[in-house]
PDB file of C-alpha atoms in Angstrom:
ATOM      1  CA  MET W  16       0.012  -0.119  -0.070  1.00 59.00           C
ATOM      2  CA  SER W  17       1.663   3.134  -1.239  1.00 77.00           C
ATOM      3  CA  LEU W  18      -0.012   5.739   1.202  1.00 83.00           C
ATOM      4  CA  SER W  19       1.219   3.906   4.189  1.00 83.00           C
ATOM      5  CA  SER W  20       4.626   4.244   2.897  1.00 86.00           C
ATOM      6  CA  VAL W  21       3.926   7.759   2.470  1.00 89.00           C
ATOM      7  CA  LEU W  22       3.662   7.950   6.308  1.00 90.00           C
ATOM      8  CA  ASN W  23       7.198   6.414   6.334  1.00 88.00           C
ATOM      9  CA  ILE W  24       8.850   8.587   4.188  1.00 90.00           C
ATOM     10  CA  ALA W  25       7.301  11.685   5.956  1.00 91.00           C
ATOM     11  CA  GLY W  26       8.474  10.030   9.205  1.00 91.00           C
ATOM     12  CA  SER W  27      12.162  10.001   7.828  1.00 91.00           C
ATOM     13  CA  GLY W  28      12.074  13.096   6.800  1.00 92.00           C
ATOM     14  CA  MET W  29      10.864  14.321  10.237  1.00 93.00           C
ATOM     15  CA  ALA W  30      13.527  12.371  11.713  1.00 93.00           C
ATOM     16  CA  ALA W  31      16.292  13.552   9.863  1.00 93.00           C
ATOM     17  CA  GLN W  32      15.279  17.419  10.118  1.00 94.00           C
ATOM     18  CA  SER W  33      14.942  16.856  14.187  1.00 94.00           C
ATOM     19  CA  ILE W  34      18.616  15.486  14.050  1.00 94.00           C
ATOM     20  CA  ARG W  35      19.553  18.544  11.954  1.00 94.00           C
ATOM     21  CA  LEU W  36      17.754  20.867  14.447  1.00 94.00           C
ATOM     22  CA  ASN W  37      19.517  19.053  17.253  1.00 93.00           C
ATOM     23  CA  THR W  38      23.068  19.586  15.865  1.00 94.00           C
ATOM     24  CA  THR W  39      22.419  23.238  15.223  1.00 95.00           C
ATOM     25  CA  ALA W  40      20.852  23.593  18.628  1.00 94.00           C
ATOM     26  CA  SER W  41      24.442  21.987  19.834  1.00 93.00           C
ATOM     27  CA  ASN W  42      26.495  23.630  17.957  1.00 93.00           C
ATOM     28  CA  ILE W  43      24.746  27.288  18.855  1.00 93.00           C
ATOM     29  CA  ALA W  44      24.558  26.124  22.816  1.00 93.00           C
ATOM     30  CA  ASN W  45      28.825  25.577  22.303  1.00 90.00           C
ATOM     31  CA  ALA W  46      29.436  28.484  19.955  1.00 88.00           C
ATOM     32  CA  GLU W  47      31.425  30.191  23.203  1.00 87.00           C
ATOM     33  CA  SER W  48      33.100  26.945  24.736  1.00 88.00           C
ATOM     34  CA  ALA W  49      36.542  27.492  24.824  1.00 85.00           C
ATOM     35  CA  SER W  50      39.575  25.526  25.286  1.00 86.00           C
ATOM     36  CA  SER W  51      43.309  25.674  25.780  1.00 85.00           C
ATOM     37  CA  SER W  52      44.210  23.417  22.883  1.00 83.00           C
ATOM     38  CA  VAL W  53      43.130  22.782  19.181  1.00 83.00           C
ATOM     39  CA  ASP W  54      42.321  19.139  19.599  1.00 84.00           C
ATOM     40  CA  GLU W  55      39.989  19.875  22.291  1.00 86.00           C
ATOM     41  CA  THR W  56      37.802  22.508  21.036  1.00 87.00           C
ATOM     42  CA  TYR W  57      34.392  21.776  19.909  1.00 90.00           C
ATOM     43  CA  ARG W  58      34.094  21.889  16.059  1.00 90.00           C
ATOM     44  CA  ALA W  59      30.652  22.743  14.339  1.00 90.00           C
ATOM     45  CA  ARG W  60      28.808  19.333  13.977  1.00 91.00           C
ATOM     46  CA  LYS W  61      26.745  18.973  10.475  1.00 92.00           C
ATOM     47  CA  PRO W  62      24.603  15.746   9.480  1.00 92.00           C
ATOM     48  CA  TRP W  63      25.052  14.409   6.427  1.00 89.00           C
ATOM     49  CA  PHE W  64      21.795  13.225   4.389  1.00 90.00           C
ATOM     50  CA  SER W  65      21.352  10.868   1.673  1.00 87.00           C
ATOM     51  CA  VAL W  66      18.696   8.772   0.008  1.00 87.00           C
ATOM     52  CA  MET W  67      16.994   5.905   1.782  1.00 83.00           C
ATOM     53  CA  GLU W  68      16.675   3.470  -1.095  1.00 78.00           C
ATOM     54  CA  LYS W  69      14.738   0.563  -1.207  1.00 72.00           C
ATOM     55  CA  GLU W  70      15.844  -3.353  -1.813  1.00 57.00           C
ATOM     56  CA  MET W  71      16.925  -3.817  -5.559  1.00 45.00           C
ATOM     57  CA  MET W  72      17.453  -7.157  -4.775  1.00 40.00           C
ATOM     58  CA  ALA W  73      14.071  -9.060  -6.052  1.00 44.00           C
ATOM     59  CA  PRO W  74      12.123  -6.759  -7.820  1.00 49.00           C
ATOM     60  CA  SER W  75       8.504  -7.606  -7.611  1.00 55.00           C
ATOM     61  CA  ARG W  76       5.998  -7.883 -11.031  1.00 52.00           C
ATOM     62  CA  ASP W  77       2.646  -7.091 -11.688  1.00 56.00           C
ATOM     63  CA  SER W  78       0.498  -9.745 -13.628  1.00 57.00           C
ATOM     64  CA  ASN W  79       1.949  -8.263 -16.832  1.00 56.00           C
ATOM     65  CA  GLY W  80       5.238  -9.190 -15.886  1.00 52.00           C
ATOM     66  CA  MET W  81       5.827  -5.668 -15.695  1.00 53.00           C
ATOM     67  CA  MET W  82       8.573  -4.155 -12.622  1.00 48.00           C
ATOM     68  CA  MET W  83       6.725  -2.410 -10.051  1.00 54.00           C
ATOM     69  CA  VAL W  84       7.325   1.064  -9.803  1.00 52.00           C
ATOM     70  CA  ASP W  85       7.700   0.864  -6.152  1.00 53.00           C
ATOM     71  CA  GLU W  86      11.560  -0.607  -6.635  1.00 55.00           C
ATOM     72  CA  ALA W  87      12.469   2.374  -8.735  1.00 56.00           C
ATOM     73  CA  MET W  88      11.667   5.270  -6.459  1.00 65.00           C
ATOM     74  CA  GLY W  89      13.611   5.767  -3.188  1.00 72.00           C
ATOM     75  CA  ALA W  90      12.048   5.438   0.509  1.00 83.00           C
ATOM     76  CA  GLY W  91      12.227   8.380   2.467  1.00 86.00           C
ATOM     77  CA  VAL W  92      15.750  10.046   3.518  1.00 89.00           C
ATOM     78  CA  LYS W  93      18.439   8.627   6.122  1.00 88.00           C
ATOM     79  CA  VAL W  94      20.967  10.405   8.330  1.00 89.00           C
ATOM     80  CA  ASP W  95      24.464   8.576   7.008  1.00 89.00           C
ATOM     81  CA  GLY W  96      26.699  10.067   9.957  1.00 90.00           C
ATOM     82  CA  ILE W  97      27.622  13.541  11.475  1.00 91.00           C
ATOM     83  CA  ILE W  98      30.448  15.418  10.188  1.00 90.00           C
ATOM     84  CA  GLU W  99      32.562  18.019  12.229  1.00 90.00           C
ATOM     85  CA  LYS W 100      33.442  20.992   9.893  1.00 88.00           C
ATOM     86  CA  ASP W 101      37.244  21.810   9.364  1.00 87.00           C
ATOM     87  CA  ALA W 102      36.951  25.429   9.204  1.00 87.00           C
ATOM     88  CA  PRO W 103      39.585  26.795  11.210  1.00 87.00           C
ATOM     89  CA  LEU W 104      39.243  27.713  15.072  1.00 86.00           C
ATOM     90  CA  GLN W 105      39.330  31.072  16.634  1.00 86.00           C
ATOM     91  CA  ALA W 106      42.376  32.035  18.393  1.00 87.00           C
ATOM     92  CA  ARG W 107      41.548  34.651  21.007  1.00 87.00           C
ATOM     93  CA  PHE W 108      44.515  36.334  23.117  1.00 90.00           C
ATOM     94  CA  GLN W 109      43.230  36.330  26.454  1.00 87.00           C
ATOM     95  CA  PRO W 110      46.062  35.868  28.669  1.00 87.00           C
ATOM     96  CA  ASP W 111      43.543  36.137  31.776  1.00 89.00           C
ATOM     97  CA  HIS W 112      41.405  33.555  30.712  1.00 86.00           C
ATOM     98  CA  PRO W 113      41.889  30.352  33.103  1.00 87.00           C
ATOM     99  CA  MET W 114      42.087  28.182  29.754  1.00 83.00           C
ATOM    100  CA  ALA W 115      44.516  30.252  28.645  1.00 86.00           C
ATOM    101  CA  ASN W 116      47.512  28.141  27.233  1.00 85.00           C
ATOM    102  CA  ASP W 117      51.291  29.128  27.832  1.00 86.00           C
ATOM    103  CA  ASP W 118      51.315  31.700  24.906  1.00 88.00           C
ATOM    104  CA  GLY W 119      47.820  33.154  26.191  1.00 87.00           C
ATOM    105  CA  TYR W 120      45.553  32.215  23.663  1.00 88.00           C
ATOM    106  CA  VAL W 121      42.401  30.543  24.084  1.00 90.00           C
ATOM    107  CA  TYR W 122      40.813  28.708  21.396  1.00 90.00           C
ATOM    108  CA  TYR W 123      37.036  29.049  20.228  1.00 90.00           C
ATOM    109  CA  PRO W 124      34.865  26.624  18.249  1.00 90.00           C
ATOM    110  CA  ASN W 125      34.473  27.191  14.171  1.00 89.00           C
ATOM    111  CA  VAL W 126      30.806  27.793  15.171  1.00 89.00           C
ATOM    112  CA  ASN W 127      29.360  30.376  12.662  1.00 90.00           C
ATOM    113  CA  VAL W 128      26.338  31.661  14.647  1.00 90.00           C
ATOM    114  CA  VAL W 129      24.587  33.177  11.322  1.00 93.00           C
ATOM    115  CA  GLU W 130      24.936  30.095   9.350  1.00 91.00           C
ATOM    116  CA  GLU W 131      23.407  28.178  12.180  1.00 93.00           C
ATOM    117  CA  MET W 132      20.523  30.372  12.207  1.00 94.00           C
ATOM    118  CA  THR W 133      19.552  30.044   8.559  1.00 94.00           C
ATOM    119  CA  ASP W 134      20.321  26.327   9.279  1.00 92.00           C
ATOM    120  CA  MET W 135      17.960  26.217  11.977  1.00 94.00           C
ATOM    121  CA  MET W 136      14.880  28.084  10.046  1.00 94.00           C
ATOM    122  CA  SER W 137      15.558  25.637   6.880  1.00 92.00           C
ATOM    123  CA  SER W 138      15.406  22.614   8.988  1.00 93.00           C
ATOM    124  CA  SER W 139      12.294  23.954  10.851  1.00 93.00           C
ATOM    125  CA  ARG W 140      10.526  24.983   7.251  1.00 92.00           C
ATOM    126  CA  SER W 141      11.328  21.226   5.965  1.00 92.00           C
ATOM    127  CA  TYR W 142       9.947  19.859   9.047  1.00 94.00           C
ATOM    128  CA  GLN W 143       6.545  21.478   8.916  1.00 93.00           C
ATOM    129  CA  MET W 144       6.656  20.283   5.004  1.00 92.00           C
ATOM    130  CA  ASN W 145       7.129  16.728   6.030  1.00 93.00           C
ATOM    131  CA  VAL W 146       4.121  17.192   8.787  1.00 94.00           C
ATOM    132  CA  GLU W 147       2.106  18.675   6.219  1.00 92.00           C
ATOM    133  CA  VAL W 148       2.704  15.472   4.251  1.00 92.00           C
ATOM    134  CA  LEU W 149       1.798  13.219   6.758  1.00 93.00           C
ATOM    135  CA  LYS W 150      -1.384  15.159   7.702  1.00 93.00           C
ATOM    136  CA  THR W 151      -2.646  15.255   4.057  1.00 92.00           C
ATOM    137  CA  ALA W 152      -1.708  11.225   3.656  1.00 92.00           C
ATOM    138  CA  LYS W 153      -3.512  10.502   6.539  1.00 92.00           C
ATOM    139  CA  GLN W 154      -6.632  12.176   5.652  1.00 91.00           C
ATOM    140  CA  MET W 155      -6.370  10.470   2.189  1.00 91.00           C
ATOM    141  CA  LEU W 156      -6.124   7.161   3.955  1.00 90.00           C
ATOM    142  CA  GLN W 157      -8.600   7.791   6.283  1.00 91.00           C
ATOM    143  CA  ARG W 158     -10.607   8.695   3.124  1.00 89.00           C
ATOM    144  CA  THR W 159      -9.916   5.404   1.437  1.00 89.00           C
ATOM    145  CA  LEU W 160     -11.584   3.103   4.563  1.00 89.00           C
ATOM    146  CA  THR W 161     -14.787   4.866   4.130  1.00 89.00           C
ATOM    147  CA  LEU W 162     -15.020   3.506   0.146  1.00 85.00           C
ATOM    148  CA  GLY W 163     -18.240   1.810  -0.097  1.00 80.00           C
ATOM    149  CA  GLN W 164     -19.880   3.176   2.942  1.00 78.00           C
TER     150      GLN W 164
ATOM    151  CA  MET D  24     -18.764 -12.464 -18.861  1.00 49.00           C
ATOM    152  CA  GLY D  25     -21.250 -11.619 -16.258  1.00 55.00           C
ATOM    153  CA  ALA D  26     -23.527  -8.813 -16.257  1.00 60.00           C
ATOM    154  CA  ILE D  27     -22.011  -7.471 -13.321  1.00 63.00           C
ATOM    155  CA  ASN D  28     -18.051  -7.605 -13.472  1.00 72.00           C
ATOM    156  CA  PHE D  29     -15.951  -5.878 -11.252  1.00 74.00           C
ATOM    157  CA  SER D  30     -13.574  -4.538 -13.782  1.00 75.00           C
ATOM    158  CA  ASN D  31     -15.939  -3.515 -16.394  1.00 75.00           C
ATOM    159  CA  ALA D  32     -18.069  -1.547 -13.402  1.00 74.00           C
ATOM    160  CA  LEU D  33     -15.202  -0.102 -12.231  1.00 79.00           C
ATOM    161  CA  GLY D  34     -13.618   1.019 -15.527  1.00 78.00           C
ATOM    162  CA  ILE D  35     -10.542   2.873 -14.972  1.00 81.00           C
ATOM    163  CA  HIS D  36     -10.753   4.462 -11.710  1.00 83.00           C
ATOM    164  CA  ASP D  37      -9.618   1.538  -9.716  1.00 83.00           C
ATOM    165  CA  ASP D  38      -6.118   1.698 -11.719  1.00 83.00           C
ATOM    166  CA  ALA D  39      -6.092   5.564 -11.243  1.00 85.00           C
ATOM    167  CA  LEU D  40      -6.867   5.890  -7.702  1.00 87.00           C
ATOM    168  CA  GLN D  41      -3.530   2.897  -7.383  1.00 86.00           C
ATOM    169  CA  LEU D  42      -1.549   5.437  -9.595  1.00 86.00           C
ATOM    170  CA  ARG D  43      -2.415   8.872  -7.534  1.00 88.00           C
ATOM    171  CA  SER D  44      -1.403   6.925  -4.075  1.00 89.00           C
ATOM    172  CA  ARG D  45       1.788   6.009  -5.763  1.00 87.00           C
ATOM    173  CA  ARG D  46       2.435   9.726  -6.955  1.00 88.00           C
ATOM    174  CA  ALA D  47       1.915  10.941  -3.691  1.00 90.00           C
ATOM    175  CA  GLU D  48       4.464   8.481  -2.590  1.00 89.00           C
ATOM    176  CA  VAL D  49       6.811   9.849  -5.157  1.00 90.00           C
ATOM    177  CA  LEU D  50       6.025  13.237  -4.102  1.00 91.00           C
ATOM    178  CA  ALA D  51       6.434  12.793  -0.598  1.00 91.00           C
ATOM    179  CA  ASN D  52       9.705  11.480  -1.173  1.00 90.00           C
ATOM    180  CA  ASN D  53      11.052  14.521  -3.294  1.00 91.00           C
ATOM    181  CA  LEU D  54       9.823  16.457  -0.432  1.00 91.00           C
ATOM    182  CA  ALA D  55      11.707  14.076   2.373  1.00 91.00           C
ATOM    183  CA  ASN D  56      14.785  14.744   0.366  1.00 90.00           C
ATOM    184  CA  ALA D  57      14.309  18.347  -0.084  1.00 89.00           C
ATOM    185  CA  ASP D  58      17.725  19.140   1.846  1.00 88.00           C
ATOM    186  CA  THR D  59      19.600  16.148   0.502  1.00 89.00           C
ATOM    187  CA  PRO D  60      22.548  16.592  -1.505  1.00 89.00           C
ATOM    188  CA  GLY D  61      22.884  15.747  -5.328  1.00 88.00           C
ATOM    189  CA  PHE D  62      19.443  14.345  -4.896  1.00 88.00           C
ATOM    190  CA  LYS D  63      17.124  14.406  -8.196  1.00 88.00           C
ATOM    191  CA  ALA D  64      13.044  15.330  -7.929  1.00 88.00           C
ATOM    192  CA  ARG D  65      11.253  12.614  -9.524  1.00 87.00           C
ATOM    193  CA  ASP D  66       7.504  12.618 -11.071  1.00 87.00           C
ATOM    194  CA  PHE D  67       5.499  10.440 -12.919  1.00 83.00           C
ATOM    195  CA  ASP D  68       4.363  11.301 -16.484  1.00 80.00           C
ATOM    196  CA  PHE D  69       0.388  10.662 -15.569  1.00 75.00           C
ATOM    197  CA  LYS D  70      -0.991  11.776 -18.836  1.00 76.00           C
ATOM    198  CA  SER D  71       0.858   9.086 -20.527  1.00 77.00           C
ATOM    199  CA  ILE D  72       0.579   6.016 -18.041  1.00 75.00           C
ATOM    200  CA  LEU D  73      -3.207   6.919 -18.144  1.00 73.00           C
ATOM    201  CA  ALA D  74      -3.448   6.826 -21.552  1.00 77.00           C
ATOM    202  CA  GLU D  75      -1.705   3.463 -21.918  1.00 75.00           C
ATOM    203  CA  GLU D  76      -3.855   2.403 -18.988  1.00 70.00           C
ATOM    204  CA  ALA D  77      -6.877   3.191 -21.368  1.00 72.00           C
ATOM    205  CA  SER D  78      -5.682   1.837 -24.135  1.00 73.00           C
ATOM    206  CA  LYS D  79      -5.287  -1.562 -22.138  1.00 68.00           C
ATOM    207  CA  GLN D  80      -8.747  -1.429 -21.047  1.00 65.00           C
ATOM    208  CA  SER D  81     -10.106  -0.746 -24.826  1.00 65.00           C
ATOM    209  CA  SER D  82      -7.908  -3.764 -26.014  1.00 58.00           C
ATOM    210  CA  ALA D  83      -8.797  -6.097 -23.548  1.00 54.00           C
ATOM    211  CA  GLY D  84      -8.417  -9.913 -24.471  1.00 48.00           C
ATOM    212  CA  LEU D  85      -5.584  -8.434 -27.065  1.00 53.00           C
ATOM    213  CA  SER D  86      -2.861  -8.441 -24.737  1.00 56.00           C
ATOM    214  CA  MET D  87      -0.182 -11.141 -24.715  1.00 60.00           C
ATOM    215  CA  THR D  88       0.560 -13.921 -21.993  1.00 65.00           C
ATOM    216  CA  THR D  89       3.492 -14.129 -20.120  1.00 68.00           C
ATOM    217  CA  THR D  90       4.742 -17.249 -19.470  1.00 74.00           C
ATOM    218  CA  HIS D  91       7.960 -16.534 -17.480  1.00 75.00           C
ATOM    219  CA  GLU D  92       8.747 -13.671 -14.726  1.00 72.00           C
ATOM    220  CA  GLY D  93      10.826 -12.163 -17.059  1.00 72.00           C
ATOM    221  CA  HIS D  94       8.579 -11.384 -19.686  1.00 68.00           C
ATOM    222  CA  MET D  95       7.317  -7.630 -20.154  1.00 60.00           C
ATOM    223  CA  ALA D  96       4.349  -6.115 -21.286  1.00 59.00           C
ATOM    224  CA  ILE D  97       4.340  -4.398 -25.089  1.00 55.00           C
ATOM    225  CA  GLY D  98       5.173  -0.875 -25.098  1.00 49.00           C
ATOM    226  CA  THR D  99       6.880  -0.776 -21.392  1.00 46.00           C
ATOM    227  CA  SER D 100      10.320  -0.730 -20.984  1.00 42.00           C
ATOM    228  CA  GLY D 101      10.339  -1.254 -16.549  1.00 44.00           C
ATOM    229  CA  ALA D 102      10.054   0.955 -14.166  1.00 44.00           C
ATOM    230  CA  ASP D 103      12.479   3.407 -15.402  1.00 45.00           C
ATOM    231  CA  SER D 104      10.399   4.636 -18.470  1.00 52.00           C
ATOM    232  CA  GLU D 105       7.621   5.422 -16.235  1.00 72.00           C
ATOM    233  CA  LEU D 106       9.304   7.595 -13.459  1.00 81.00           C
ATOM    234  CA  LYS D 107      11.200  10.684 -14.997  1.00 84.00           C
ATOM    235  CA  TYR D 108      13.419  13.354 -13.612  1.00 87.00           C
ATOM    236  CA  ARG D 109      11.791  16.754 -13.069  1.00 85.00           C
ATOM    237  CA  PHE D 110      13.391  19.519 -15.220  1.00 86.00           C
ATOM    238  CA  PRO D 111      14.945  22.009 -12.430  1.00 84.00           C
ATOM    239  CA  THR D 112      14.214  25.606 -12.542  1.00 85.00           C
ATOM    240  CA  GLN D 113      16.246  26.768 -10.001  1.00 83.00           C
ATOM    241  CA  PRO D 114      18.696  24.170  -8.930  1.00 81.00           C
ATOM    242  CA  SER D 115      20.720  24.569  -6.253  1.00 86.00           C
ATOM    243  CA  ILE D 116      24.605  24.349  -5.744  1.00 88.00           C
ATOM    244  CA  ASP D 117      24.553  20.900  -4.192  1.00 87.00           C
ATOM    245  CA  GLY D 118      23.206  19.062  -7.297  1.00 88.00           C
ATOM    246  CA  ASN D 119      19.542  19.039  -5.571  1.00 88.00           C
ATOM    247  CA  THR D 120      16.530  19.751  -7.821  1.00 89.00           C
ATOM    248  CA  VAL D 121      13.395  19.550  -5.519  1.00 89.00           C
ATOM    249  CA  ASP D 122      11.861  22.920  -5.828  1.00 89.00           C
ATOM    250  CA  ALA D 123       9.700  22.719  -2.304  1.00 87.00           C
ATOM    251  CA  GLN D 124       6.938  25.073  -3.392  1.00 88.00           C
ATOM    252  CA  THR D 125       6.633  22.929  -6.484  1.00 90.00           C
ATOM    253  CA  GLU D 126       6.537  19.470  -4.746  1.00 91.00           C
ATOM    254  CA  GLN D 127       4.185  21.131  -2.372  1.00 91.00           C
ATOM    255  CA  ALA D 128       1.360  22.448  -4.990  1.00 92.00           C
ATOM    256  CA  GLU D 129       1.799  18.975  -6.784  1.00 92.00           C
ATOM    257  CA  PHE D 130       1.503  17.012  -3.162  1.00 93.00           C
ATOM    258  CA  ALA D 131      -1.904  19.376  -2.631  1.00 93.00           C
ATOM    259  CA  ARG D 132      -3.232  18.580  -6.318  1.00 92.00           C
ATOM    260  CA  ASN D 133      -2.566  15.341  -6.190  1.00 92.00           C
ATOM    261  CA  SER D 134      -4.714  14.565  -2.933  1.00 93.00           C
ATOM    262  CA  LEU D 135      -7.516  16.663  -4.186  1.00 93.00           C
ATOM    263  CA  ASP D 136      -7.368  14.485  -7.564  1.00 92.00           C
ATOM    264  CA  TYR D 137      -6.897  11.285  -4.877  1.00 93.00           C
ATOM    265  CA  ASN D 138     -10.101  12.125  -3.700  1.00 92.00           C
ATOM    266  CA  ALA D 139     -11.623  13.126  -6.889  1.00 92.00           C
ATOM    267  CA  THR D 140     -10.935   9.715  -8.194  1.00 91.00           C
ATOM    268  CA  PHE D 141     -12.110   8.257  -4.978  1.00 92.00           C
ATOM    269  CA  GLU D 142     -15.659  10.031  -5.480  1.00 92.00           C
ATOM    270  CA  PHE D 143     -15.816   8.149  -8.635  1.00 90.00           C
ATOM    271  CA  LEU D 144     -14.741   4.734  -7.362  1.00 90.00           C
ATOM    272  CA  ASN D 145     -17.583   5.344  -4.290  1.00 90.00           C
ATOM    273  CA  GLY D 146     -19.954   5.890  -6.952  1.00 89.00           C
ATOM    274  CA  LYS D 147     -19.679   3.076  -8.715  1.00 88.00           C
ATOM    275  CA  PHE D 148     -20.155   0.982  -5.484  1.00 87.00           C
ATOM    276  CA  LYS D 149     -22.916   2.973  -4.510  1.00 88.00           C
ATOM    277  CA  GLY D 150     -24.685   2.002  -8.203  1.00 86.00           C
ATOM    278  CA  MET D 151     -23.732  -1.665  -8.011  1.00 85.00           C
ATOM    279  CA  ARG D 152     -25.263  -1.749  -4.675  1.00 87.00           C
ATOM    280  CA  ASN D 153     -28.159   0.158  -5.740  1.00 88.00           C
ATOM    281  CA  ALA D 154     -28.362  -2.483  -8.701  1.00 85.00           C
ATOM    282  CA  ILE D 155     -28.132  -5.756  -6.714  1.00 86.00           C
ATOM    283  CA  ARG D 156     -30.778  -4.447  -4.012  1.00 89.00           C
ATOM    284  CA  GLY D 157     -32.990  -3.284  -6.744  1.00 83.00           C
ATOM    285  CA  GLU D 158     -33.972  -0.165  -5.021  1.00 72.00           C
TER     286      GLU D 158
END
C-alpha cells in the first residue's frame, strides 16, 4: 500500500530534520565553549543526508510481468552520519582567561552563528513540510477506509 | 462475462486511484529529500500512463500472455520509463533539484485528484449496490 509508505517517508524526513535541528542547537549552545588546545575544542557538527533506497535485490512484478514502480523510487531520507566542520578555529589572545595556554591564547569553536540560524530556519521549514505531507496522507488514508459506505 | 463484473464496472478508476497513491509516495519522497545533496526530484508522466491504461482497457483480450516472470508487457520497458526526472527551475549548488513549493503544490493537487477519483469509485460501488438491491 503506497499511502502507508508515504507515512514512513514523511516520518523519515521528520526524523532527519530533527537530528539536523539537534546538531544546530548543540552548535549554538557550544558557540562560546573555550578550550586551551586545538584538539579539545568543539567543532561545528553537521548531519549528512542521503536517499534511503528500496531493496533492488528481487524486483516484484505485476500480473503483466512489468517491474513494479515501487522498486525504482526511494523510500525517504536517512542520516548517513554527522561530520565535523574543518573550518579553522578562532584563536583569541586572552591571557587572563583560566583556559589560556602558555602563549596566552584561548581557542573558540568554528561555529558560525549566522549560518546556524539560517540552517535552523531551513530545517524547521522542512520539518513543517513533512508534517503537512503526513497530515494529507493520513486524511487520504482515512478517506479510503470509507470506500463503499 | 457476467452482467456485473468488477473490472468492467469500476473502469479506469481503481487503476487511477492506485496510480495517485503511488504518485503521493514519489512526491513525499521528493519532499523528504528536499535537503539531501545531489538528490534529483522525480515524478510520473501521468498523462502517458493513464493513456496506456486506457488503451489496455479498450483492447482487453488482445494482450499477450506472459509465461515467464521475465516477460514484459508490450510498450513498457520497465520501471524507469515511467518515473521521470523533473526539470529544475532553480537548481541548488549541491546538485539537489527539489523545488519545495512546486512539489508541495503537486502534492496538494494530487491529493485533490485522489479525492476526486475516490468519489468516482465510491459512486460506482453505490451504483452497484443499488443494482443488487433493486431499490
